[in-house]
CSV table of C-alpha atoms and ligand atoms in Angstrom, one decimal:
chain,number,residue,atom,x,y,z
A,10,MET,CA,0.0,0.0,-0.1
A,11,ASP,CA,2.1,2.8,-1.3
A,12,LYS,CA,1.5,6.5,-0.2
A,13,PHE,CA,2.3,10.2,-0.9
A,14,VAL,CA,3.7,12.1,1.9
A,15,ILE,CA,3.5,15.7,1.3
A,16,ASN,CA,4.6,18.6,3.2
A,17,GLY,CA,3.1,22.0,2.9
A,18,PRO,CA,2.8,24.7,1.9
A,19,THR,CA,4.8,24.7,-1.1
A,20,ARG,CA,5.3,27.6,-3.7
A,21,LEU,CA,5.4,25.7,-7.0
A,22,THR,CA,7.9,27.4,-9.5
A,23,GLY,CA,9.9,26.7,-12.8
A,24,GLU,CA,8.9,24.7,-15.6
A,25,VAL,CA,7.2,21.2,-16.3
A,26,THR,CA,6.9,19.5,-19.3
A,27,ILE,CA,3.3,17.6,-20.1
A,28,SER,CA,3.2,14.0,-21.2
A,29,GLY,CA,1.2,12.3,-24.0
A,30,ALA,CA,-2.6,12.3,-23.5
A,31,LYS,CA,-3.7,9.3,-21.3
A,32,ASN,CA,-6.9,9.1,-23.1
A,33,ALA,CA,-5.7,9.2,-26.7
A,34,ALA,CA,-3.1,6.7,-25.8
A,35,VAL,CA,-5.6,4.1,-24.6
A,36,ALA,CA,-7.9,4.7,-27.7
A,37,ILE,CA,-5.0,4.6,-29.9
A,38,ILE,CA,-3.1,1.5,-28.8
A,39,PRO,CA,-6.3,-0.8,-29.4
A,40,ALA,CA,-6.9,1.2,-32.6
A,41,VAL,CA,-3.6,-0.6,-33.8
A,42,ILE,CA,-5.4,-4.0,-33.8
A,43,LEU,CA,-7.1,-2.8,-37.1
A,44,SER,CA,-3.8,-2.3,-38.9
A,45,ASP,CA,-2.2,-4.8,-41.1
A,46,GLY,CA,1.3,-3.3,-40.3
A,47,ILE,CA,3.7,-2.3,-37.5
A,48,CYS,CA,2.7,1.2,-35.9
A,49,ARG,CA,5.1,3.1,-34.3
A,50,ILE,CA,3.6,5.4,-31.6
A,51,GLU,CA,5.7,8.1,-29.7
A,52,ASN,CA,4.9,10.2,-26.7
A,53,ILE,CA,3.0,7.6,-25.0
A,54,PRO,CA,2.8,8.3,-21.3
A,55,ASN,CA,4.5,6.0,-19.2
A,56,ILE,CA,1.5,5.1,-16.9
A,57,SER,CA,-0.2,2.0,-15.4
A,58,ASP,CA,-3.2,2.7,-17.8
A,59,VAL,CA,-1.0,2.4,-20.6
A,60,HIS,CA,0.8,-0.6,-19.2
A,61,ILE,CA,-2.4,-2.5,-18.8
A,62,ILE,CA,-3.8,-1.8,-22.5
A,63,THR,CA,-0.5,-2.9,-23.8
A,64,GLN,CA,-0.8,-6.1,-21.8
A,65,ILE,CA,-4.0,-6.7,-23.3
A,66,LEU,CA,-2.6,-6.6,-26.8
A,67,TYR,CA,0.4,-8.7,-25.9
A,68,ALA,CA,-2.4,-11.2,-24.6
A,69,LEU,CA,-4.1,-11.3,-27.4
A,70,GLY,CA,-0.8,-12.2,-29.5
A,71,ALA,CA,0.5,-8.5,-30.8
A,72,ASP,CA,4.4,-8.2,-30.9
A,73,ILE,CA,5.2,-5.4,-29.0
A,74,LYS,CA,8.7,-3.5,-28.8
A,75,ARG,CA,9.3,-0.8,-26.3
A,76,VAL,CA,11.6,1.7,-28.2
A,77,ASN,CA,12.1,3.7,-25.3
A,78,LEU,CA,9.9,4.8,-22.2
A,79,ASN,CA,7.4,6.5,-24.2
A,80,THR,CA,7.6,4.9,-27.7
A,81,LEU,CA,6.2,1.4,-28.8
A,82,GLU,CA,6.2,-0.4,-32.0
A,83,ILE,CA,3.2,-2.6,-32.1
A,84,ASP,CA,2.7,-5.5,-34.9
A,85,PRO,CA,-0.7,-6.6,-34.5
A,86,ARG,CA,-0.3,-9.3,-37.3
A,87,ASN,CA,-0.3,-12.3,-34.8
A,88,ILE,CA,-3.3,-11.5,-33.1
A,89,HIS,CA,-4.7,-14.9,-32.6
A,90,THR,CA,-7.8,-14.4,-30.3
A,91,THR,CA,-10.9,-11.8,-30.3
A,92,VAL,CA,-11.5,-12.7,-26.3
A,93,VAL,CA,-10.5,-10.4,-23.8
A,94,PRO,CA,-10.9,-11.9,-20.2
A,95,HIS,CA,-12.3,-10.3,-16.9
A,96,GLU,CA,-8.9,-10.3,-15.1
A,97,LEU,CA,-7.5,-7.8,-17.8
A,98,ALA,CA,-10.5,-6.0,-18.8
A,99,LYS,CA,-11.5,-5.2,-15.2
A,100,ARG,CA,-8.4,-3.2,-14.3
A,101,MET,CA,-9.7,-0.3,-16.6
A,102,ARG,CA,-12.2,1.3,-18.2
A,103,ALA,CA,-10.8,1.9,-21.7
A,104,SER,CA,-10.6,-1.8,-22.1
A,105,TYR,CA,-14.1,-1.5,-23.7
A,106,TYR,CA,-12.1,-0.2,-26.9
A,107,LEU,CA,-11.2,-3.9,-27.3
A,108,ILE,CA,-14.6,-4.2,-28.6
A,109,GLY,CA,-14.6,-1.8,-31.1
A,110,ALA,CA,-11.3,-2.4,-32.5
A,111,LEU,CA,-11.5,-6.4,-32.5
A,112,LEU,CA,-15.1,-6.1,-34.0
A,113,GLY,CA,-14.0,-3.9,-36.7
A,114,LYS,CA,-11.1,-6.1,-37.7
A,115,PHE,CA,-12.1,-9.5,-37.0
A,116,ASN,CA,-16.3,-9.0,-37.1
A,117,LYS,CA,-16.4,-10.4,-33.6
A,118,ALA,CA,-15.2,-9.5,-30.0
A,119,ARG,CA,-15.9,-11.2,-26.7
A,120,VAL,CA,-15.0,-9.0,-23.8
A,121,SER,CA,-15.6,-8.6,-20.3
A,122,MET,CA,-17.3,-5.5,-18.7
A,123,PRO,CA,-14.8,-2.7,-17.9
A,124,GLY,CA,-13.4,-1.7,-14.7
A,125,GLY,CA,-11.9,1.9,-14.0
A,126,CYS,CA,-12.8,4.9,-11.7
A,127,ASP,CA,-16.2,4.8,-9.9
A,128,LEU,CA,-18.0,8.0,-11.1
A,129,GLY,CA,-21.6,6.6,-10.7
A,130,ILE,CA,-23.4,4.6,-13.4
A,131,ARG,CA,-21.4,4.1,-16.3
A,132,PRO,CA,-23.7,2.6,-19.1
A,133,MET,CA,-22.7,1.4,-22.4
A,134,ASP,CA,-26.1,1.6,-24.2
A,135,LEU,CA,-24.7,3.9,-26.8
A,136,HIS,CA,-21.6,1.8,-27.3
A,137,ILE,CA,-24.1,-1.3,-27.9
A,138,LYS,CA,-26.6,1.0,-30.0
A,139,GLY,CA,-23.6,2.0,-32.4
A,140,PHE,CA,-22.3,-1.6,-33.1
A,141,GLU,CA,-25.9,-2.9,-33.8
A,142,ALA,CA,-26.7,0.2,-36.1
A,143,LEU,CA,-23.4,-1.3,-38.0
A,144,GLY,CA,-25.0,-4.7,-38.2
A,145,ALA,CA,-23.4,-6.3,-35.2
A,146,THR,CA,-25.6,-8.7,-32.9
A,147,VAL,CA,-24.7,-7.7,-29.3
A,148,LYS,CA,-25.4,-10.2,-26.4
A,149,THR,CA,-24.4,-9.5,-22.8
A,150,GLU,CA,-24.2,-12.7,-20.6
A,151,ASN,CA,-22.0,-13.3,-17.3
A,152,ALA,CA,-20.4,-9.9,-17.6
A,153,MET,CA,-19.1,-10.5,-21.1
A,154,ILE,CA,-19.9,-8.8,-24.0
A,155,ASN,CA,-20.2,-10.7,-27.2
A,156,CYS,CA,-20.3,-9.1,-30.4
A,157,THR,CA,-20.8,-10.9,-33.8
A,158,ALA,CA,-21.3,-9.7,-37.3
A,159,ASP,CA,-21.1,-11.2,-40.8
A,160,ASN,CA,-20.4,-8.0,-42.2
A,161,LEU,CA,-20.2,-4.4,-40.7
A,162,ILE,CA,-22.0,-2.1,-42.8
A,163,GLY,CA,-21.9,2.1,-42.5
A,164,SER,CA,-25.1,3.4,-41.2
A,165,PRO,CA,-26.1,6.9,-39.7
A,166,ILE,CA,-26.0,6.7,-36.0
A,167,TYR,CA,-27.3,9.3,-33.9
A,168,LEU,CA,-26.0,9.6,-30.1
A,169,ASP,CA,-28.5,10.7,-27.6
A,170,MET,CA,-26.0,12.1,-25.5
A,171,VAL,CA,-22.5,13.2,-26.1
A,172,SER,CA,-20.1,10.2,-25.3
A,173,VAL,CA,-16.4,10.0,-25.6
A,174,GLY,CA,-16.4,6.2,-25.3
A,175,ALA,CA,-19.1,5.4,-27.9
A,176,THR,CA,-17.4,7.8,-30.4
A,177,VAL,CA,-14.3,6.3,-30.2
A,178,ASN,CA,-15.8,2.8,-30.1
A,179,ILE,CA,-18.2,3.4,-33.2
A,180,MET,CA,-15.2,5.0,-34.9
A,181,LEU,CA,-13.1,2.0,-34.3
A,182,ALA,CA,-16.0,-0.5,-35.5
A,183,ALA,CA,-16.6,1.8,-38.7
A,184,VAL,CA,-13.5,2.5,-40.0
A,185,LYS,CA,-13.3,-0.9,-42.1
A,186,ALA,CA,-17.3,-1.4,-42.6
A,187,TYR,CA,-18.6,-1.2,-46.1
A,188,GLY,CA,-19.8,2.5,-46.9
A,189,LEU,CA,-20.5,5.4,-45.0
A,190,THR,CA,-21.0,5.8,-41.4
A,191,VAL,CA,-22.3,9.3,-40.0
A,192,ILE,CA,-22.1,9.8,-36.2
A,193,GLU,CA,-24.3,12.8,-35.0
A,194,ASN,CA,-23.9,14.6,-31.8
A,195,ALA,CA,-20.3,12.9,-31.5
A,196,ALA,CA,-18.0,13.9,-28.9
A,197,LYS,CA,-15.4,16.5,-29.5
A,198,GLU,CA,-12.8,16.0,-27.2
A,199,PRO,CA,-9.2,16.5,-28.4
A,200,HIS,CA,-8.4,12.7,-27.9
A,201,ILE,CA,-11.2,12.0,-30.5
A,202,VAL,CA,-9.1,14.1,-33.0
A,203,ASP,CA,-6.1,12.5,-32.2
A,204,LEU,CA,-7.8,9.0,-32.8
A,205,ALA,CA,-9.1,10.1,-36.2
A,206,ASN,CA,-5.6,11.7,-37.3
A,207,PHE,CA,-4.0,8.3,-36.3
A,208,LEU,CA,-6.7,6.3,-37.9
A,209,ASN,CA,-6.3,8.4,-41.0
A,210,SER,CA,-2.5,8.1,-41.1
A,211,MET,CA,-3.1,4.3,-41.3
A,212,GLY,CA,-5.0,5.0,-44.5
A,213,ALA,CA,-8.7,5.5,-42.9
A,214,ASP,CA,-11.1,8.3,-44.2
A,215,ILE,CA,-12.6,10.1,-41.1
A,216,ARG,CA,-13.8,13.6,-41.6
A,217,GLY,CA,-15.1,16.2,-39.0
A,218,ALA,CA,-13.7,14.7,-36.0
A,219,GLY,CA,-13.8,17.7,-33.5
A,220,THR,CA,-17.3,18.6,-34.6
A,221,ASP,CA,-20.4,16.9,-33.6
A,222,LEU,CA,-20.7,15.4,-37.1
A,223,ILE,CA,-18.0,12.7,-38.0
A,224,LYS,CA,-18.2,10.8,-41.5
A,225,ILE,CA,-16.3,7.7,-41.8
A,226,TYR,CA,-16.3,6.3,-45.2
A,227,GLY,CA,-15.1,2.7,-44.5
A,228,VAL,CA,-12.0,1.6,-46.1
A,229,PRO,CA,-10.6,-2.1,-46.7
A,230,LYS,CA,-7.3,-2.0,-45.7
A,231,LEU,CA,-5.2,0.0,-43.0
A,232,HIS,CA,-1.6,-0.2,-43.1
A,233,GLY,CA,1.2,0.6,-40.5
A,234,THR,CA,2.1,4.4,-39.5
A,235,ASN,CA,4.3,6.4,-37.2
A,236,TYR,CA,2.4,8.7,-35.0
A,237,SER,CA,3.1,11.3,-31.9
A,238,ILE,CA,0.3,11.3,-29.4
A,239,ILE,CA,-1.1,14.8,-28.6
A,240,PRO,CA,-0.2,16.4,-24.9
A,241,ASP,CA,-2.5,15.6,-22.2
A,242,GLN,CA,-5.1,18.3,-21.5
A,243,ILE,CA,-5.8,17.3,-18.2
A,244,GLU,CA,-2.4,16.5,-17.1
A,245,ALA,CA,-1.6,20.3,-18.4
A,246,GLY,CA,-4.9,21.6,-16.4
A,247,THR,CA,-3.7,19.8,-13.2
A,248,TYR,CA,-0.6,21.4,-13.2
A,249,MET,CA,-2.0,25.0,-14.1
A,250,VAL,CA,-4.3,24.5,-10.9
A,251,ALA,CA,-1.5,23.4,-8.7
A,252,ALA,CA,0.7,26.6,-9.6
A,253,ALA,CA,-2.5,28.7,-9.0
A,254,ALA,CA,-3.1,27.0,-5.4
A,255,THR,CA,0.5,27.5,-4.5
A,256,ASN,CA,0.8,31.3,-5.0
A,257,GLY,CA,3.1,29.8,-8.0
A,258,ASP,CA,4.6,30.9,-11.1
A,259,VAL,CA,4.8,27.7,-13.5
A,260,LEU,CA,5.5,27.3,-17.2
A,261,VAL,CA,3.5,24.5,-18.5
A,262,LYS,CA,5.4,23.1,-21.5
A,263,ASN,CA,4.5,21.0,-24.3
A,264,VAL,CA,0.8,21.9,-24.4
A,265,ILE,CA,-2.1,22.9,-26.9
A,266,PRO,CA,-3.2,26.0,-25.6
A,267,LYS,CA,-6.4,25.8,-27.6
A,268,HIS,CA,-7.3,22.4,-25.6
A,269,LEU,CA,-6.9,24.5,-22.3
A,270,GLU,CA,-9.2,27.3,-23.0
A,271,SER,CA,-12.0,26.3,-20.8
A,272,ILE,CA,-9.6,25.9,-18.0
A,273,SER,CA,-7.6,29.4,-18.5
A,274,ALA,CA,-10.8,31.2,-18.7
A,275,LYS,CA,-11.8,30.0,-15.3
A,276,LEU,CA,-8.3,30.6,-13.6
A,277,GLU,CA,-8.4,34.2,-15.3
A,278,GLU,CA,-12.1,34.5,-13.6
A,279,MET,CA,-10.5,33.9,-10.5
A,280,GLY,CA,-7.7,36.4,-10.7
A,281,VAL,CA,-5.1,34.1,-11.8
A,282,GLN,CA,-2.6,35.5,-14.5
A,283,VAL,CA,-2.5,33.2,-17.6
A,284,GLU,CA,0.2,33.8,-20.1
A,285,GLU,CA,-0.3,31.9,-23.6
A,286,TYR,CA,2.4,31.0,-26.0
A,287,ASP,CA,2.6,28.6,-29.0
A,288,ASP,CA,3.0,25.4,-27.2
A,289,SER,CA,3.3,26.4,-23.4
A,290,ILE,CA,1.4,28.3,-20.8
A,291,ARG,CA,2.3,30.2,-17.9
A,292,VAL,CA,0.5,30.7,-14.7
A,293,ILE,CA,1.2,33.1,-12.2
A,294,SER,CA,-0.8,33.6,-9.0
A,295,ASN,CA,-0.5,36.3,-6.2
A,296,GLY,CA,-2.7,34.1,-3.8
A,297,ASN,CA,-6.0,36.4,-4.3
A,298,LEU,CA,-8.3,34.3,-5.6
A,299,ARG,CA,-12.0,35.2,-6.6
A,300,ARG,CA,-15.0,32.9,-6.5
A,301,CYS,CA,-16.6,31.5,-9.4
A,302,ASN,CA,-19.0,29.0,-10.7
A,303,ILE,CA,-18.4,26.1,-12.9
A,304,LYS,CA,-20.6,23.7,-14.9
A,305,THR,CA,-19.0,20.5,-16.2
A,306,MET,CA,-19.7,20.0,-19.8
A,307,PRO,CA,-18.5,17.9,-22.8
A,308,HIS,CA,-15.8,19.6,-24.8
A,309,PRO,CA,-15.2,22.4,-25.5
A,310,GLY,CA,-16.8,23.0,-22.2
A,311,PHE,CA,-15.2,22.8,-18.7
A,312,PRO,CA,-14.1,19.0,-18.2
A,313,THR,CA,-15.6,16.8,-15.6
A,314,ASP,CA,-11.9,15.5,-15.2
A,315,MET,CA,-10.6,18.9,-13.8
A,316,GLN,CA,-13.9,19.5,-11.5
A,317,PRO,CA,-12.0,18.1,-8.4
A,318,GLN,CA,-8.8,20.1,-8.9
A,319,LEU,CA,-10.5,23.2,-9.6
A,320,SER,CA,-12.9,22.6,-6.5
A,321,VAL,CA,-9.7,23.0,-4.4
A,322,LEU,CA,-9.2,26.5,-5.6
A,323,LEU,CA,-12.5,27.3,-5.2
A,324,SER,CA,-12.3,26.5,-1.6
A,325,MET,CA,-9.4,28.6,-1.2
A,326,ALA,CA,-11.0,31.7,-3.1
A,327,GLU,CA,-13.0,34.6,-1.4
A,328,GLY,CA,-16.6,33.9,-1.4
A,329,THR,CA,-19.0,31.0,-2.1
A,330,SER,CA,-18.8,29.0,-5.6
A,331,ILE,CA,-21.3,26.5,-7.0
A,332,VAL,CA,-20.0,23.6,-9.0
A,333,THR,CA,-22.5,21.7,-11.2
A,334,GLU,CA,-21.5,18.2,-12.3
A,335,ASN,CA,-23.2,17.4,-15.5
A,336,VAL,CA,-21.4,14.4,-16.6
A,337,TRP,CA,-21.0,11.8,-13.9
A,338,GLY,CA,-23.3,11.0,-11.3
A,339,ASN,CA,-21.0,10.4,-8.2
A,340,ARG,CA,-18.3,12.7,-8.7
A,341,PHE,CA,-18.0,14.5,-5.3
A,342,ARG,CA,-17.1,11.7,-3.1
A,343,TYR,CA,-13.7,13.6,-2.7
A,344,ILE,CA,-15.0,16.6,-0.7
A,345,ASP,CA,-15.6,14.0,2.3
A,346,GLU,CA,-11.9,13.4,2.2
A,347,LEU,CA,-11.0,16.8,1.6
A,348,ARG,CA,-13.1,17.9,4.6
A,349,ARG,CA,-10.4,16.4,6.6
A,350,MET,CA,-8.0,19.0,5.4
A,351,GLY,CA,-10.5,21.8,6.2
A,352,MET,CA,-12.4,22.1,2.7
A,353,LYS,CA,-16.1,23.4,3.5
A,354,ALA,CA,-18.8,22.5,1.0
A,355,VAL,CA,-22.4,21.0,0.9
A,356,VAL,CA,-23.5,18.9,-1.8
A,357,ASP,CA,-27.0,18.2,-3.3
A,358,GLY,CA,-27.0,15.8,-5.8
A,359,GLN,CA,-25.3,17.0,-8.7
A,360,VAL,CA,-24.6,20.5,-7.2
A,361,ALA,CA,-21.6,21.4,-4.5
A,362,VAL,CA,-21.5,24.6,-2.9
A,363,PHE,CA,-17.9,25.5,-1.7
A,364,GLU,CA,-17.5,28.1,0.9
A,365,GLY,CA,-14.5,30.0,0.1
A,366,GLY,CA,-11.5,31.2,2.3
A,367,CYS,CA,-10.7,27.9,3.8
A,368,LYS,CA,-7.2,27.4,5.4
A,369,LEU,CA,-6.3,24.0,4.3
A,370,THR,CA,-4.3,22.0,7.1
A,371,GLY,CA,-2.7,18.7,6.2
A,372,ALA,CA,-4.3,15.5,7.0
A,373,PRO,CA,-4.3,11.8,6.1
A,374,VAL,CA,-6.8,11.2,3.1
A,375,MET,CA,-7.3,8.7,0.6
A,376,ALA,CA,-7.5,8.9,-3.2
A,377,THR,CA,-11.1,7.9,-4.2
A,378,ASP,CA,-10.4,8.1,-8.0
A,379,LEU,CA,-7.9,9.5,-10.4
A,380,ARG,CA,-8.7,13.0,-10.4
A,381,ALA,CA,-9.7,13.1,-6.9
A,382,GLY,CA,-6.3,11.9,-5.9
A,383,ALA,CA,-4.6,14.9,-8.0
A,384,ALA,CA,-7.2,17.4,-6.4
A,385,MET,CA,-5.6,15.8,-2.9
A,386,VAL,CA,-2.1,16.3,-3.9
A,387,ILE,CA,-3.0,19.9,-5.0
A,388,ALA,CA,-4.6,20.5,-1.8
A,389,ALA,CA,-1.7,18.8,0.3
A,390,MET,CA,0.8,21.3,-1.5
A,391,ALA,CA,-1.2,24.2,-0.3
A,392,ALA,CA,-2.0,23.1,3.0
A,393,GLN,CA,-0.1,23.9,6.2
A,394,GLY,CA,1.6,20.6,7.5
A,395,GLN,CA,1.9,17.0,6.7
A,396,SER,CA,-0.6,15.1,4.4
A,397,GLU,CA,-0.6,11.4,3.6
A,398,ILE,CA,-2.4,10.3,0.4
A,399,GLU,CA,-3.4,6.7,0.2
A,400,ASN,CA,-4.7,4.7,-2.8
A,401,ILE,CA,-2.0,6.4,-5.1
A,402,TYR,CA,-2.3,3.8,-7.5
A,403,HIS,CA,-5.4,5.7,-9.0
A,404,ILE,CA,-3.1,8.7,-9.3
A,405,GLU,CA,-0.4,6.9,-11.0
A,406,ARG,CA,-3.2,5.5,-13.6
A,407,GLY,CA,-2.9,9.0,-15.1
A,408,TYR,CA,0.1,11.1,-14.1
A,409,GLU,CA,3.3,10.2,-15.4
A,410,ASN,CA,6.4,10.9,-13.0
A,411,ILE,CA,4.1,13.0,-10.9
A,412,VAL,CA,6.5,13.0,-8.0
A,413,GLU,CA,9.4,13.8,-10.1
A,414,LYS,CA,7.6,16.6,-11.9
A,415,LEU,CA,6.4,18.2,-8.7
A,416,THR,CA,9.8,17.9,-6.8
A,417,ALA,CA,11.3,19.4,-9.7
A,418,LEU,CA,9.1,22.6,-9.1
A,419,GLY,CA,9.9,22.8,-5.4
A,420,ALA,CA,6.9,20.4,-3.8
A,421,ASP,CA,8.1,18.4,-0.8
A,422,ILE,CA,6.3,15.0,-1.8
A,423,LYS,CA,7.8,11.6,-1.3
A,424,ARG,CA,6.6,8.2,-2.3
A,425,ILE,CA,6.5,5.8,0.5
A,426,THR,CA,6.1,2.1,0.2
A,427,VAL,CA,4.3,0.6,3.0
A,428,PRO,CA,4.8,-3.2,3.4
A,429,ASP,CA,1.3,-5.2,3.6
A,430,GLU,CA,0.9,-5.9,7.3
A,431,THR,CA,0.5,-9.8,6.7
A,432,PRO,CA,-0.8,-11.9,9.6
A,433,LYS,CA,2.3,-13.2,10.2
A,434,ALA,CA,4.0,-9.6,10.6
A,435,ALA,CA,1.2,-8.5,12.8
A,436,ALA,CA,1.6,-11.4,15.0
A,437,ARG,CA,5.1,-10.4,15.5
A,438,VAL,CA,4.3,-7.0,16.4
A,439,SER,CA,2.2,-8.1,19.1
B,29,UD1,C1,-14.3,9.6,-21.1
B,29,UD1,C2,-13.0,9.7,-20.1
B,29,UD1,C3,-13.3,10.0,-18.7
B,29,UD1,C4,-14.1,11.5,-18.7
B,29,UD1,C5,-15.4,11.1,-19.7
B,29,UD1,C6,-16.2,12.7,-20.1
B,29,UD1,C7,-11.6,8.3,-21.6
B,29,UD1,C8,-10.7,6.9,-21.4
B,29,UD1,N1,-12.1,8.6,-20.3
B,29,UD1,O1,-15.0,8.5,-20.1
B,29,UD1,O2,-11.9,10.7,-18.0
B,29,UD1,O3,-14.5,11.7,-17.4
B,29,UD1,O4,-15.2,10.6,-21.1
B,29,UD1,O5,-15.1,13.6,-20.4
B,29,UD1,O6,-11.5,8.8,-22.2
B,29,UD1,N2,-23.2,7.5,-21.2
B,29,UD1,C9,-24.3,6.9,-21.5
B,29,UD1,N3,-24.4,5.9,-22.2
B,29,UD1,C10,-23.1,5.4,-22.7
B,29,UD1,C11,-22.2,5.8,-22.8
B,29,UD1,C12,-22.2,7.1,-21.7
B,29,UD1,O7,-25.4,7.0,-20.8
B,29,UD1,O8,-23.3,4.1,-23.7
B,29,UD1,C13,-23.2,8.5,-20.3
B,29,UD1,C14,-22.4,8.5,-19.0
B,29,UD1,O9,-23.0,7.7,-17.9
B,29,UD1,C15,-21.8,9.9,-18.6
B,29,UD1,C16,-21.8,10.4,-20.1
B,29,UD1,O10,-22.4,9.7,-21.1
B,29,UD1,O11,-23.0,10.4,-17.8
B,29,UD1,C17,-20.5,10.7,-20.6
B,29,UD1,O12,-19.8,9.5,-20.7
B,29,UD1,P1,-18.6,9.2,-21.7
B,29,UD1,O13,-18.3,10.3,-22.5
B,29,UD1,O14,-18.9,8.1,-22.5
B,29,UD1,O15,-17.3,9.0,-20.7
B,29,UD1,P2,-16.3,7.8,-21.1
B,29,UD1,O16,-16.1,7.5,-22.4
B,29,UD1,O17,-16.5,6.7,-20.3
């Protein structure tokens, strides 16, 4: 049971380089299955979610060569099974992209229901609706999703609500289908565009990614490619908020500022100075934070994956702020933990009201999910005294070298390995 021990308060200063996007990597790596050649992918973040999805491809039979820490060469030509067992799929949410990729390549897939962060009910009805519209038969039995098709045939698909996962999965399944697939009300997140660019670099014909209408003209064959993944929007946003919460001055490098507009706008509204350059953003805070309200929305709205981190900042600002969570049903669980550090908030369903002006103090807390964990790291760096954050495996799913990056910015953060207390060890103590 490893944990972070953080002593605060810290003023973060200096430069940090953002890694490749987790949510793009976990879509692009399964997309390699669709290729008939070797794909070399660069700027892959070295995080546990990527290790798991890579292990799944390896278990299916792909040959995988690690060129360096952030580059993989994947040859999918020896994939010999279309079954992804529970032991692998349960370890991450994005394992459901194996369904679209295997179905798109082999016309069949049998994948266990996915795991991942507990953010409330996470249905897959829109994914299934998409597969069925393409001509697949989908059956769910014993927590396995079983898809088969004689042929996949392009079709118009309207998504009742904007879903990143369904948009990705339909793109994967449709890219080699016969004819034209049109996804209406598609998600517009940066990683949707990155996946489309990756598939197009393999010979796909996908148009309109980044808008709510994506057209996929099916192609019979996809070839190998060289590709570099975009920088991580949420990792960048997390360091921006960390700078703001610690009265810091941080240059966040290797970013696409356009992807960060909704986050920059909120920080500016709160009185934080944000300077935008070609591929970096400097965030400077003098500690005078103003209240503001947030409503999470699909891209280009304010991302739900930044909601817990920004809420830490709101609890330190002058005045009362209201946060409305429109994407997930259960994304305020971190507040119970952060109350131990002095956060004051009232939650009513999808709305949380944050009382500002809180003086945070160090405390032991438990990361309840990935972004909640990131919020706790930020709070601990802003707080007076020592904090211990448990369940850091959540955080390490999505943040590459977080200890090294924060230490370089001046944080006092250590990763401690705590041996499991086995019954034998406990007996020795007593
Ligand atoms: C992705 C991100 C996640 C982020 C979320 C929203 C990845 C790997 N994960 O998750 O970090 O928080 O987008 O930006 O990219 N829904 C349905 N039916 C479906 C699918 C979704 O009702 O079939 C609902 C969900 O319950 C949720 C909303 O649609 O309320 C958005 O979910 P979705 O965009 O699909 O999220 P994920 O792709 O799982």
